[in-house]
Short mmCIF file of C-alpha atoms and ligand atoms in Angstrom, two decimals:
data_model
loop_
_atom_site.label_atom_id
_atom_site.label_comp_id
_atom_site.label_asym_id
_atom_site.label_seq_id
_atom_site.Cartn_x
_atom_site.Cartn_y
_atom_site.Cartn_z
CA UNK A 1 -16.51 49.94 -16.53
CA UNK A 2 -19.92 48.57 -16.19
CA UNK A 3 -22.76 50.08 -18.23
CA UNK A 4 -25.36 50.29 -15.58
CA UNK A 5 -25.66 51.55 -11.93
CA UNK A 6 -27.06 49.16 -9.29
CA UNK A 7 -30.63 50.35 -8.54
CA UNK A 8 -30.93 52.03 -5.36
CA UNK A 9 -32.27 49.19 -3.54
CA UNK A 10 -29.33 46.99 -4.36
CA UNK A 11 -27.00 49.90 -2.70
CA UNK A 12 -29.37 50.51 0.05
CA UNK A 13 -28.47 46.41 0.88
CA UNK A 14 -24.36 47.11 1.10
CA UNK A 15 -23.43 48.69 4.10
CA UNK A 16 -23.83 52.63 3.76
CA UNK A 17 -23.17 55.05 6.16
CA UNK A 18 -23.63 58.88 7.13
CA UNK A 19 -27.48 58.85 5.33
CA UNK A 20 -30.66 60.91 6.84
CA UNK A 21 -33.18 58.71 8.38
CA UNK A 22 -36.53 60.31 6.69
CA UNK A 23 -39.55 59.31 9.01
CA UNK A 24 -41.51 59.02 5.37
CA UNK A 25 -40.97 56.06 2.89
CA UNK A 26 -43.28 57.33 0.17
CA UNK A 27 -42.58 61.17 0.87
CA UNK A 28 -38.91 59.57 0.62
CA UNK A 29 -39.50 57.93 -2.93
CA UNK A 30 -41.77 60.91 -4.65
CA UNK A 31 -38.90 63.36 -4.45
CA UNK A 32 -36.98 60.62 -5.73
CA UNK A 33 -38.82 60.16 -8.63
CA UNK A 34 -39.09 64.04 -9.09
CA UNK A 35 -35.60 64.36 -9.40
CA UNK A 36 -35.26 61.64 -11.39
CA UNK A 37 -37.15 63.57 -14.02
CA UNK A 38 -35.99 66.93 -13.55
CA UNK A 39 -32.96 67.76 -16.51
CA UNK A 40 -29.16 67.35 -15.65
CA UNK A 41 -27.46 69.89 -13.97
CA UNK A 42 -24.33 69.51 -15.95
CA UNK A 43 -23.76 67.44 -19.08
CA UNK A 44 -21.08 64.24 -20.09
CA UNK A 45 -19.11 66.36 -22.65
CA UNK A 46 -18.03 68.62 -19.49
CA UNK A 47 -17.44 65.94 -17.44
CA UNK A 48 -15.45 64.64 -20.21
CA UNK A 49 -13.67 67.89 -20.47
CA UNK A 50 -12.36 67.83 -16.65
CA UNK A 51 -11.13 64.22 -16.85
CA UNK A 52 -8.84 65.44 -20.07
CA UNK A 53 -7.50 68.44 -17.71
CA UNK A 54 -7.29 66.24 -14.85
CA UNK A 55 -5.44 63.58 -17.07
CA UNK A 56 -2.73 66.83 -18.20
CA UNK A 57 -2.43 67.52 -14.18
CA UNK A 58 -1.82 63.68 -13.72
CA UNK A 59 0.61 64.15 -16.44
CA UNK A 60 2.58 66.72 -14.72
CA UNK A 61 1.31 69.38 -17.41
CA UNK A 62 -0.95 71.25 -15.20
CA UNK A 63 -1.98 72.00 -11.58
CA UNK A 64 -5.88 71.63 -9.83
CA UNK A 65 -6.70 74.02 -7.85
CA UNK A 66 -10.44 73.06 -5.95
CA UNK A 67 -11.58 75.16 -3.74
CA UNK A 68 -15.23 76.95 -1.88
CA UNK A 69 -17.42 76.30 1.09
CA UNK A 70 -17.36 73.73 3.65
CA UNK A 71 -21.03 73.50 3.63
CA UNK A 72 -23.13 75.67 0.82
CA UNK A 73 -26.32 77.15 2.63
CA UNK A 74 -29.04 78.05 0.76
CA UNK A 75 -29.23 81.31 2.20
CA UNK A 76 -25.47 81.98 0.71
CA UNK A 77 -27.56 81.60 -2.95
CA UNK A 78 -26.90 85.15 -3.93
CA UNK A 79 -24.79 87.05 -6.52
CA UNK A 80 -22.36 88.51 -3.87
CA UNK A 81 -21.93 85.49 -2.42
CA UNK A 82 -21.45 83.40 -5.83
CA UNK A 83 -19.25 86.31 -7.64
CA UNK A 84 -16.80 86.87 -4.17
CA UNK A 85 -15.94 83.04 -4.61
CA UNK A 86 -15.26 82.91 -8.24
CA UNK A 87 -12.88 86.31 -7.61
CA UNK A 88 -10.85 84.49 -4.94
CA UNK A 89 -10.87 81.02 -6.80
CA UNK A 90 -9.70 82.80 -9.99
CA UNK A 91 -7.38 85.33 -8.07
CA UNK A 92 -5.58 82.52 -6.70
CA UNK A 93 -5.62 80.57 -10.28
CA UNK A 94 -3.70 83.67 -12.06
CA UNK A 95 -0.99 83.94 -9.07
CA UNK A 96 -0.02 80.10 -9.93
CA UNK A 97 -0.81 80.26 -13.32
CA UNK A 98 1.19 82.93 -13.93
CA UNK A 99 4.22 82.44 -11.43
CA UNK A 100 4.36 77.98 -12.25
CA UNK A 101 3.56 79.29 -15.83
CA UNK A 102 1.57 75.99 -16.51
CA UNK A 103 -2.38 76.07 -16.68
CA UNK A 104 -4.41 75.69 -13.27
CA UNK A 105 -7.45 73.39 -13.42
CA UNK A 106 -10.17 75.52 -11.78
CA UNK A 107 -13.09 73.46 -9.73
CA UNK A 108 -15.13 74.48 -7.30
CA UNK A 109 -16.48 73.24 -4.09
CA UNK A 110 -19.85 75.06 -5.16
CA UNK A 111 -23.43 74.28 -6.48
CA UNK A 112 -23.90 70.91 -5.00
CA UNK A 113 -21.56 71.09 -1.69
CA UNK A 114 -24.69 71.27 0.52
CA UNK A 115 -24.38 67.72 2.65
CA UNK A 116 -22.13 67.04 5.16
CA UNK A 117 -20.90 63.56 7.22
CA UNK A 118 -20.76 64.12 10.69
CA UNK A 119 -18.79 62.50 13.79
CA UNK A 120 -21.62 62.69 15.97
CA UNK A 121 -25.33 61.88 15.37
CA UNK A 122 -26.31 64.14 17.97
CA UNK A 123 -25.68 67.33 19.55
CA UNK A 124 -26.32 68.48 23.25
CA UNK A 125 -26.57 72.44 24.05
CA UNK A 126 -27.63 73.38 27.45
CA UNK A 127 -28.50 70.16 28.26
CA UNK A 128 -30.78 69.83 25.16
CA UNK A 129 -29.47 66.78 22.45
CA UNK A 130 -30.86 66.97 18.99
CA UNK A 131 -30.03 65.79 15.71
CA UNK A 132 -26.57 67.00 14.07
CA UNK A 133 -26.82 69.62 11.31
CA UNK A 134 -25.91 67.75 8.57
CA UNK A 135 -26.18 69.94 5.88
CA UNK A 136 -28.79 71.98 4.29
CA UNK A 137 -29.29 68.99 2.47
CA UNK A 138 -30.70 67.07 5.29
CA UNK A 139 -31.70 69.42 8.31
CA UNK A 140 -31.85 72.71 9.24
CA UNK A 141 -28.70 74.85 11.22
CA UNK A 142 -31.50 76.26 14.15
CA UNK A 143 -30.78 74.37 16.98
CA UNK A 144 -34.58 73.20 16.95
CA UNK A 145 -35.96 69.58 17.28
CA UNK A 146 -38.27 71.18 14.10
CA UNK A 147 -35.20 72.15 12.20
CA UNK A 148 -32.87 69.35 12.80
CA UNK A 149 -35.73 66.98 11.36
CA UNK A 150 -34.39 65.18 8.22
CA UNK A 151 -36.91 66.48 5.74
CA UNK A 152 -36.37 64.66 1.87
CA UNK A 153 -38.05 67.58 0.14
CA UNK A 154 -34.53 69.69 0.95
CA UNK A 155 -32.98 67.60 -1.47
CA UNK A 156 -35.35 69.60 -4.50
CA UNK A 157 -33.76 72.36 -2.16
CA UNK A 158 -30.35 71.37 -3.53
CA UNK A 159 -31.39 71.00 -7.05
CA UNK A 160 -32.96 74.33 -7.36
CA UNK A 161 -29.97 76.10 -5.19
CA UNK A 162 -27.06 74.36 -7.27
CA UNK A 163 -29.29 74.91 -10.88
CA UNK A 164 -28.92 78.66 -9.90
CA UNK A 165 -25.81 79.11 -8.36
CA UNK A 166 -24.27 77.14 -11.87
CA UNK A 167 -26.13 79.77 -13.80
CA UNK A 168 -24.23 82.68 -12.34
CA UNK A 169 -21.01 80.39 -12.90
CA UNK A 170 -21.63 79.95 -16.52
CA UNK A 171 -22.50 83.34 -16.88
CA UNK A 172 -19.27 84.70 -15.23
CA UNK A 173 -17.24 82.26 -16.60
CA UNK A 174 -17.83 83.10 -20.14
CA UNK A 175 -19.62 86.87 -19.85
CA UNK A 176 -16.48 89.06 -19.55
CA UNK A 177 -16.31 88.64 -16.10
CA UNK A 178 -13.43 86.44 -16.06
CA UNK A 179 -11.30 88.53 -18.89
CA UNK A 180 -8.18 88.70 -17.61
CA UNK A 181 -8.09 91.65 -19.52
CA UNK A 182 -10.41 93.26 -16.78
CA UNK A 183 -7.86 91.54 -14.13
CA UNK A 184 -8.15 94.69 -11.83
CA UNK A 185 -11.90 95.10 -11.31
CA UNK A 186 -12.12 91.43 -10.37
CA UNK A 187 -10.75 93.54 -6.72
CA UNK A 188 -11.89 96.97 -7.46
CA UNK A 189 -14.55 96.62 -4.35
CA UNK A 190 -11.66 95.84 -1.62
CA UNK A 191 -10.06 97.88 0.50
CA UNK A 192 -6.52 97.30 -0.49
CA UNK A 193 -4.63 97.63 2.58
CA UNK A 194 -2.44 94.46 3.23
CA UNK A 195 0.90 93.86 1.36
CA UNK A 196 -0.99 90.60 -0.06
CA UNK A 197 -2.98 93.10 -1.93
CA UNK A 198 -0.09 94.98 -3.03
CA UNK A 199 1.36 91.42 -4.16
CA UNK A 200 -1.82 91.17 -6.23
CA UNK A 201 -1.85 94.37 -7.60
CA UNK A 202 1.49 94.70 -8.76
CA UNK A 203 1.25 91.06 -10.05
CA UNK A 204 -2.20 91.96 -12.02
CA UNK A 205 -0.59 95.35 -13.71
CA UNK A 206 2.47 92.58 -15.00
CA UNK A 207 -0.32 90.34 -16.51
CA UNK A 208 -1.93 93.39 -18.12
CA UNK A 209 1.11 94.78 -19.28
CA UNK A 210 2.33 91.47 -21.13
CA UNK A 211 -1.68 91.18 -22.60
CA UNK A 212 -1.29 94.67 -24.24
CA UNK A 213 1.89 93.65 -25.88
CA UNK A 214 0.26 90.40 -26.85
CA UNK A 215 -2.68 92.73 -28.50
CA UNK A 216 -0.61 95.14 -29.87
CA UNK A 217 1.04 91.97 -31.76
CA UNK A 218 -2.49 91.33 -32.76
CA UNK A 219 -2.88 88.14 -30.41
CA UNK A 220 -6.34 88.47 -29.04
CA UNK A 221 -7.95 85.51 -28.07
CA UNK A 222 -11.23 83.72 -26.87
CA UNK A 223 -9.24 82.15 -24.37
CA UNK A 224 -8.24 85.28 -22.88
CA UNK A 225 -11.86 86.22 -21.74
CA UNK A 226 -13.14 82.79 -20.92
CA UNK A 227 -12.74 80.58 -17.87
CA UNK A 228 -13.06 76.85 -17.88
CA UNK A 229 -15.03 76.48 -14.39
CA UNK A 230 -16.39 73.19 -13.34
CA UNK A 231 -18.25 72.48 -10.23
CA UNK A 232 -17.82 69.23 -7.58
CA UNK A 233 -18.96 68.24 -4.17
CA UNK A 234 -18.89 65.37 -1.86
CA UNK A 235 -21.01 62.79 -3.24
CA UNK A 236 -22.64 61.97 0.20
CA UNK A 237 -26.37 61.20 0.20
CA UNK A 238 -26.94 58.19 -1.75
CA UNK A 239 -30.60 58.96 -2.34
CA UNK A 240 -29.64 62.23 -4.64
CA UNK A 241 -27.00 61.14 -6.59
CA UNK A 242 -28.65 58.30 -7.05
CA UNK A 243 -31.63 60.35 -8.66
CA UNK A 244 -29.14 62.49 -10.44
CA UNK A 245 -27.49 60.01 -12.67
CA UNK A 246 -28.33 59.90 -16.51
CA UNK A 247 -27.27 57.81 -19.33
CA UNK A 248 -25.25 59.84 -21.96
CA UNK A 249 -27.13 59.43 -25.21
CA UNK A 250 -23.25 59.70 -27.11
CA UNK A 251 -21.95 56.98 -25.19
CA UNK A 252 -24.85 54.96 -23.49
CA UNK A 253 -22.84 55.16 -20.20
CA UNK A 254 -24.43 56.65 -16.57
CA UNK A 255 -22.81 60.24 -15.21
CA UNK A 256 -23.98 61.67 -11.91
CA UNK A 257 -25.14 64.95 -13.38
CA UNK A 258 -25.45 66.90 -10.39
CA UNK A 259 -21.84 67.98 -10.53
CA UNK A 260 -18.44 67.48 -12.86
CA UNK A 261 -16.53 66.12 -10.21
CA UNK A 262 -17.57 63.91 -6.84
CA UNK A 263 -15.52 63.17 -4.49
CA UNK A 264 -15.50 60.26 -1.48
CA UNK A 265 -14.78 61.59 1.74
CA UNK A 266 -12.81 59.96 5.00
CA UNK A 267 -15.71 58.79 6.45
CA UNK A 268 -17.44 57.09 3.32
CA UNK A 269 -14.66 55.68 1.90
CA UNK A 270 -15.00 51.98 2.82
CA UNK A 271 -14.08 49.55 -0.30
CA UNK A 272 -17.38 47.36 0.57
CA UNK A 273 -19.47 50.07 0.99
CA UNK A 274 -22.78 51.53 -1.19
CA UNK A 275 -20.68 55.10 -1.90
CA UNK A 276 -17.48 53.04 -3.53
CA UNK A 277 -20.11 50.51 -5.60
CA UNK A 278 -22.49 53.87 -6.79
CA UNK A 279 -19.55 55.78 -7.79
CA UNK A 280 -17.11 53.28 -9.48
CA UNK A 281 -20.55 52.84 -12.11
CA UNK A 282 -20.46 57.16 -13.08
CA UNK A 283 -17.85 58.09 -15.58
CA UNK A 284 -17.24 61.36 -13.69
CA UNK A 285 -13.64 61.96 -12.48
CA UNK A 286 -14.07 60.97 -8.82
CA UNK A 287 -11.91 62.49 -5.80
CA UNK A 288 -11.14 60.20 -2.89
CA UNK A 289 -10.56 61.84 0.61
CA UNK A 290 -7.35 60.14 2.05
CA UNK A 291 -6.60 60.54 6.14
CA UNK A 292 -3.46 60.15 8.37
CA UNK A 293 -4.28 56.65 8.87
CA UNK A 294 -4.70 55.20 5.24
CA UNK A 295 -2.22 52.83 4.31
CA UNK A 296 -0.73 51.98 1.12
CA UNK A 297 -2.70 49.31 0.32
CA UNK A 298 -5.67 50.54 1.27
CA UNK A 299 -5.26 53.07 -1.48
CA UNK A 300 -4.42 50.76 -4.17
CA UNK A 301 -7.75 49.05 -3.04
CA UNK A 302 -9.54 51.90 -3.93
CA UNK A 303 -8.18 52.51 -6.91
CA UNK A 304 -8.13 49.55 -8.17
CA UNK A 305 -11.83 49.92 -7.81
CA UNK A 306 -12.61 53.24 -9.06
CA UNK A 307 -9.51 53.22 -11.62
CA UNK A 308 -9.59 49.49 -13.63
CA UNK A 309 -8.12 50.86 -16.47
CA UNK A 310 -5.54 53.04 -15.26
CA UNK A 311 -7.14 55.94 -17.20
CA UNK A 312 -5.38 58.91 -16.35
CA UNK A 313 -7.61 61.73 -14.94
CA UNK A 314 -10.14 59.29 -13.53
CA UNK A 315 -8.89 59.30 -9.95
CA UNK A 316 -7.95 62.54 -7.74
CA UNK A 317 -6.39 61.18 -4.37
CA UNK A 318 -7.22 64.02 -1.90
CA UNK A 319 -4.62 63.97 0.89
CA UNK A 320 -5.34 64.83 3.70
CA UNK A 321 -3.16 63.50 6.59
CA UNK A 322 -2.46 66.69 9.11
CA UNK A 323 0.93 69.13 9.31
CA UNK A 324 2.32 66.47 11.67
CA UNK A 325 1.84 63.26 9.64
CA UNK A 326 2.04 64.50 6.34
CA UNK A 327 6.13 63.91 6.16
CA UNK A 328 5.94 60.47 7.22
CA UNK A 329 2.54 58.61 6.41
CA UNK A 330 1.87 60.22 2.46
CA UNK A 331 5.14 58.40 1.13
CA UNK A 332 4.47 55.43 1.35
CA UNK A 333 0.71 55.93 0.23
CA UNK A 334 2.39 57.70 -2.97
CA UNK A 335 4.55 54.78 -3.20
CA UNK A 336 2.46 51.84 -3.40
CA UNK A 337 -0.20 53.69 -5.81
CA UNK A 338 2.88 55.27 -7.99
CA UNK A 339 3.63 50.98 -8.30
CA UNK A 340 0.56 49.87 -9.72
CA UNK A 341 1.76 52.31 -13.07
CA UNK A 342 -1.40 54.19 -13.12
CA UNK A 343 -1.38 57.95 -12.70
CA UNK A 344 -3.92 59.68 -10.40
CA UNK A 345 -3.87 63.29 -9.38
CA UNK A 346 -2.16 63.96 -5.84
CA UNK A 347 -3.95 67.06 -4.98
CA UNK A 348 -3.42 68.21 -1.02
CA UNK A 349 -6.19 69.16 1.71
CA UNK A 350 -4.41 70.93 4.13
CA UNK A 351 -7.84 71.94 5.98
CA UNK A 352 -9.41 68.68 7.40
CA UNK A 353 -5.80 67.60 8.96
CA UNK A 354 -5.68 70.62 11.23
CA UNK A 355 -8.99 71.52 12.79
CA UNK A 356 -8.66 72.14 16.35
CA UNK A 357 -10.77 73.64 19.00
CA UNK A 358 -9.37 76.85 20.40
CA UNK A 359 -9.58 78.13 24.05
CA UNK A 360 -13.30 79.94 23.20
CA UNK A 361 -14.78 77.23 21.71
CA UNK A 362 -14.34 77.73 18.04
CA UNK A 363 -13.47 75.31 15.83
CA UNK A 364 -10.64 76.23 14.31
CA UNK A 365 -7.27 75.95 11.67
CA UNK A 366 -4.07 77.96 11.80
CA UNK A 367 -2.69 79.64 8.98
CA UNK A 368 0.87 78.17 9.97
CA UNK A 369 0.05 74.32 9.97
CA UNK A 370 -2.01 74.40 6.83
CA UNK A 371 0.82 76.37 4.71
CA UNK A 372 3.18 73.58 6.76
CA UNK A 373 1.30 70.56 5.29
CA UNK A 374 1.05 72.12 1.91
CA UNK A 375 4.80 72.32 1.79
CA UNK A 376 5.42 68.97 3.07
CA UNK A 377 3.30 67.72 0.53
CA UNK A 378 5.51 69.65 -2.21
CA UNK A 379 8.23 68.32 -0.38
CA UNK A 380 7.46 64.23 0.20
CA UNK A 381 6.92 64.79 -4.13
CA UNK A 382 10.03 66.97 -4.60
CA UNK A 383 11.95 63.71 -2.67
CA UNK A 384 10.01 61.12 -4.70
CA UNK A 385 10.06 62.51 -8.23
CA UNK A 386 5.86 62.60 -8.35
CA UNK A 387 4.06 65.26 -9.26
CA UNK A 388 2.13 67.34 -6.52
CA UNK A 389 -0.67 68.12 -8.56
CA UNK A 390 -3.02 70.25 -6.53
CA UNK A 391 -4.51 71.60 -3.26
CA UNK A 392 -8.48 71.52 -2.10
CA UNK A 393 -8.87 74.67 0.23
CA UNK A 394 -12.00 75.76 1.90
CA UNK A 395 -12.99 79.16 1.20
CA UNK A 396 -14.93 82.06 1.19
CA UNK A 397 -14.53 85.24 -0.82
CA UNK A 398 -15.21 87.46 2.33
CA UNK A 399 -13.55 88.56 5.20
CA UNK A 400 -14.52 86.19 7.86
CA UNK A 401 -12.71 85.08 11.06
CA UNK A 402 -12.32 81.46 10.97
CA UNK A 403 -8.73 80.25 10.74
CA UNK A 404 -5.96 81.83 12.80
CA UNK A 405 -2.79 83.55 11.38
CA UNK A 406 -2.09 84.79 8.14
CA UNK A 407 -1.37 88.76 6.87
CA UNK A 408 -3.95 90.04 9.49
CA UNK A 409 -2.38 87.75 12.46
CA UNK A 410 -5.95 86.69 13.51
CA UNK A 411 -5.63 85.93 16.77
CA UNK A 412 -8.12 83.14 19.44
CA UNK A 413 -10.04 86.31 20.52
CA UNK A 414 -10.80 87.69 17.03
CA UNK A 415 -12.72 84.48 15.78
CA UNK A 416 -15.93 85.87 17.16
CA UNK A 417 -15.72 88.62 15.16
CA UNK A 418 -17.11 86.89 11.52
CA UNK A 419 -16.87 83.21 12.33
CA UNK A 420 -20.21 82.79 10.03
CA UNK A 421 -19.60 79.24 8.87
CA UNK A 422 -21.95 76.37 8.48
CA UNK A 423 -19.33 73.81 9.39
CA UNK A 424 -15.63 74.06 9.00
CA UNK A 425 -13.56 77.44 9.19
CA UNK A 426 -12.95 78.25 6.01
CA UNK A 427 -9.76 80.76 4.64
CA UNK A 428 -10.85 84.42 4.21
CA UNK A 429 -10.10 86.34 0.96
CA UNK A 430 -6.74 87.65 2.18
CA UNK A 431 -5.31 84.35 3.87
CA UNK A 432 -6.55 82.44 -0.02
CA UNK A 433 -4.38 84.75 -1.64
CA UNK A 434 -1.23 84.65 0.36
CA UNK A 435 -1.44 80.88 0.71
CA UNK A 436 -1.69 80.90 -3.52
CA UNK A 437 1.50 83.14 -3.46
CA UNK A 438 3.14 80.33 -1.19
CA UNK A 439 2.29 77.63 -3.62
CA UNK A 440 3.08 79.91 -6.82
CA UNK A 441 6.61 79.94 -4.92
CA UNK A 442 7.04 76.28 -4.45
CA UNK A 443 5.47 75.59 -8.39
CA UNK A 444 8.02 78.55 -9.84
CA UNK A 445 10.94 76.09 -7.64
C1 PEP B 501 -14.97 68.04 3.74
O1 PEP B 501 -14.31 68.07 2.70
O2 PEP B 501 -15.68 68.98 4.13
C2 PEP B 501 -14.84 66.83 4.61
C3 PEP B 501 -15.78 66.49 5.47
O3 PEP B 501 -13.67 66.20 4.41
P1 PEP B 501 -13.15 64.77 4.89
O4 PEP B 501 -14.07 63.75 4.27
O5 PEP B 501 -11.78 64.73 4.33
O6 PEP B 501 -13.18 64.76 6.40
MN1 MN B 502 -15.04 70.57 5.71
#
């Protein structure tokens, strides 16, 4: 591990892809430097603290579950937004917990997630092309030449949204809102009418029965009303994380402070490229995105990279090859990283696989092909003897119409209904928990 991170300039020179184009140099460079001197948004000891889970999950002692937003907006900063997210994410980390009876690593896609790559630089409506929305981040959603400008002073946008949105998580995590103890109000503000609710309910009065007994024994611990919760995004623009990283004063060594963990997606994962040389400098533990078309070795390559010293908990391999080529091409990715000796985390994206465009125009995933590559991934490990040590889900506490299927049997034509999204559909409230209740089943296997 080397003790210093190139300077910008020196990753500016590799080849780098998926970045804004600013039209302002020194506009550019004096949010830079701002950032550079603002305070971390999250510290090395926590970081720390999620590599030692991650290194139990690798370990085959725990499970990850990351989920939230494709795309944060900073007009979803709000307590109802913030606090329906942490329900679903912890919801869904009790159903596993309790039914694989092992301890779920909880990380959110949340308070940094605001920047997104993009397979087109443009966009045409009506015979109009503009910029892509890349984010909040970069541009603005309004399909106007104003708002799709790439304007650098969003990126204090993302500070100041991610600085609040962490306060609320700290707060919950540790104020009594996460007490299991109060495991019923966490849903007291839903309509419970769909058997998954049920599930949950009757689930929730087991937990609650077994923590009275516990008390009544006189076990009543601190871990019972706090929540570890750590917070991670897609490491994308070069320019922030960049201005984000600080050198620990324990350990002299650089973490990218604006999140616990970063992750490398599919389209900025090449093993020459600025994002793999910036991140293999930050002691975070770093996610890499991993498509239908990665090979074997190209995997090792990376981790060789990013993982030297085969230090368990350092390296989350996000999978994400599709319902249809998740039997046949993940094997032999497991395989040649499982022969190196190191241990990563296998965690599974069943989202980014199975986007589709329906009939209406939507983009779209079904309920059915994302539960199918989530149990071909438990099933390529069952064959192997590895671990399948997590999922990545996008998210949303609320009841929106974005991915077909599920309890409610959302059908093409209901998508207009609440498809509210800034990017990718995301899995409502209801279709989160049934999906956890598919994986408690294959964990309690
Ligand atoms: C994402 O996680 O939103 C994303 C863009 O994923 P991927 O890099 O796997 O396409
Ligand atoms: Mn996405």
């Amino acid at each position: 591990m080397s003790q210093s991170v190139p300077s910008l300039e020196v990753l500016n020179a590799l080849p780098r892809v998926q970045q804004p184009t600013y039209p302002d140099p020194q506009a550019t460079a004096a949010v830079i430097s701002h950032l550079r001197s603002l305070p971390p948004l999250v510290f090395a000891g926590e970081c720390d603290d999620l590599r030692n889970h991650l290194a139990a999950v690798a370990h085959r002692k725990a499970f990850l579950l990351q989920g939230g937003d494709c795309a944060e907006t900073f007009a979803g900063v709000n307590a109802a937004n913030i606090k329906g997210k942490l329900r679903v994410l912890l919801s869904m980390a009790v159903v596993m917990t309790y039914a694989g009876q092992l301890p779920v690593v909880k990380v959110g896609r949340i308070a940094g997630q605001y920047g997104k790559p993009r397979s087109n630089d443009t966009e045409t409506r009506h015979g109009i092309t503009l910029p892509s929305y890349r984010g909040d981040a970069v541009n603005g959603f309004e399909f106007t030449a104003q708002a799709r400008e790439h304007d650098p002073q969003r990126l204090v946008g993302v500070y100041n949204a991610s600085a609040a949105t962490l306060n609320l998580v700290r707060a919950f995590a540790t104020g009594g809102f996460a007490d299991l103890r109060g495991i019923h109000a966490w849903n007291a503000d839903f309509v419970r009418n769909s058997n998954v609710e049920a599930r949950y309910e009757a689930l929730a009065s087991e937990i609650e029965r077994a923590l009275a007994f516990m008390m009544a024994c006189g076990i009543d611990d601190d871990q019972l009303s706090t929540v570890d919760f750590y917070a991670s995004h897609e490491a994308l623009l070069l320019d922030y994380e960049h201005a984000m990283t600080r050198i620990d004063s324990r350990s002299q060594l650089p973490y990218d402070c604006s999140g616990h963990l970063l992750w490398i997606g599919e389209r900025t994962r090449q093993i020459n490229g600025a994002h793999v040389e910036f991140l293999r400098h930050v002691r975070n533990p770093l996610g890499v995105k991993l498509g239908p078309t990665t090979t074997g070795e190209d995997a090792v390559a990376i981790a060789d990279v990013l993982d030297p010293d085969h230090e368990p908990g350092r390296l989350t391999f996000i999978t994400r090859m599709g319902s249809k080529a998740v039997r046949t091409n993940l094997p032999r990715v497991i395989e040649a990283v499982e022969a190196t000796g190191r241990k990563v985390v296998w965690s599974c994206d069943p989202m980014h696989g199975n986007t589709f465009e329906a009939e209406n125009g939507y983009k779209t995933r079904s309920f059915a092909d994302i539960c199918d590559e989530v149990n071909g991934f438990f099933d390529v490990h069952e064959e192997l003897g590895t671990w399948p040590g997590g999922v990545h889900i996008e998210l949303t506490g609320d009841d929106v119409t974005e991915c077909l299927g599920g309890i409610d049997q959302l059908a093409e034509a209901d998508l207009a209904h609440r498809y509210e999204t800034a990017c990718d559909p995301r899995l409502n409230r209801n279709q989160s928990l049934e999906l956890a209740f598919m994986i408690a089943e294959r964990l309690a296997d």
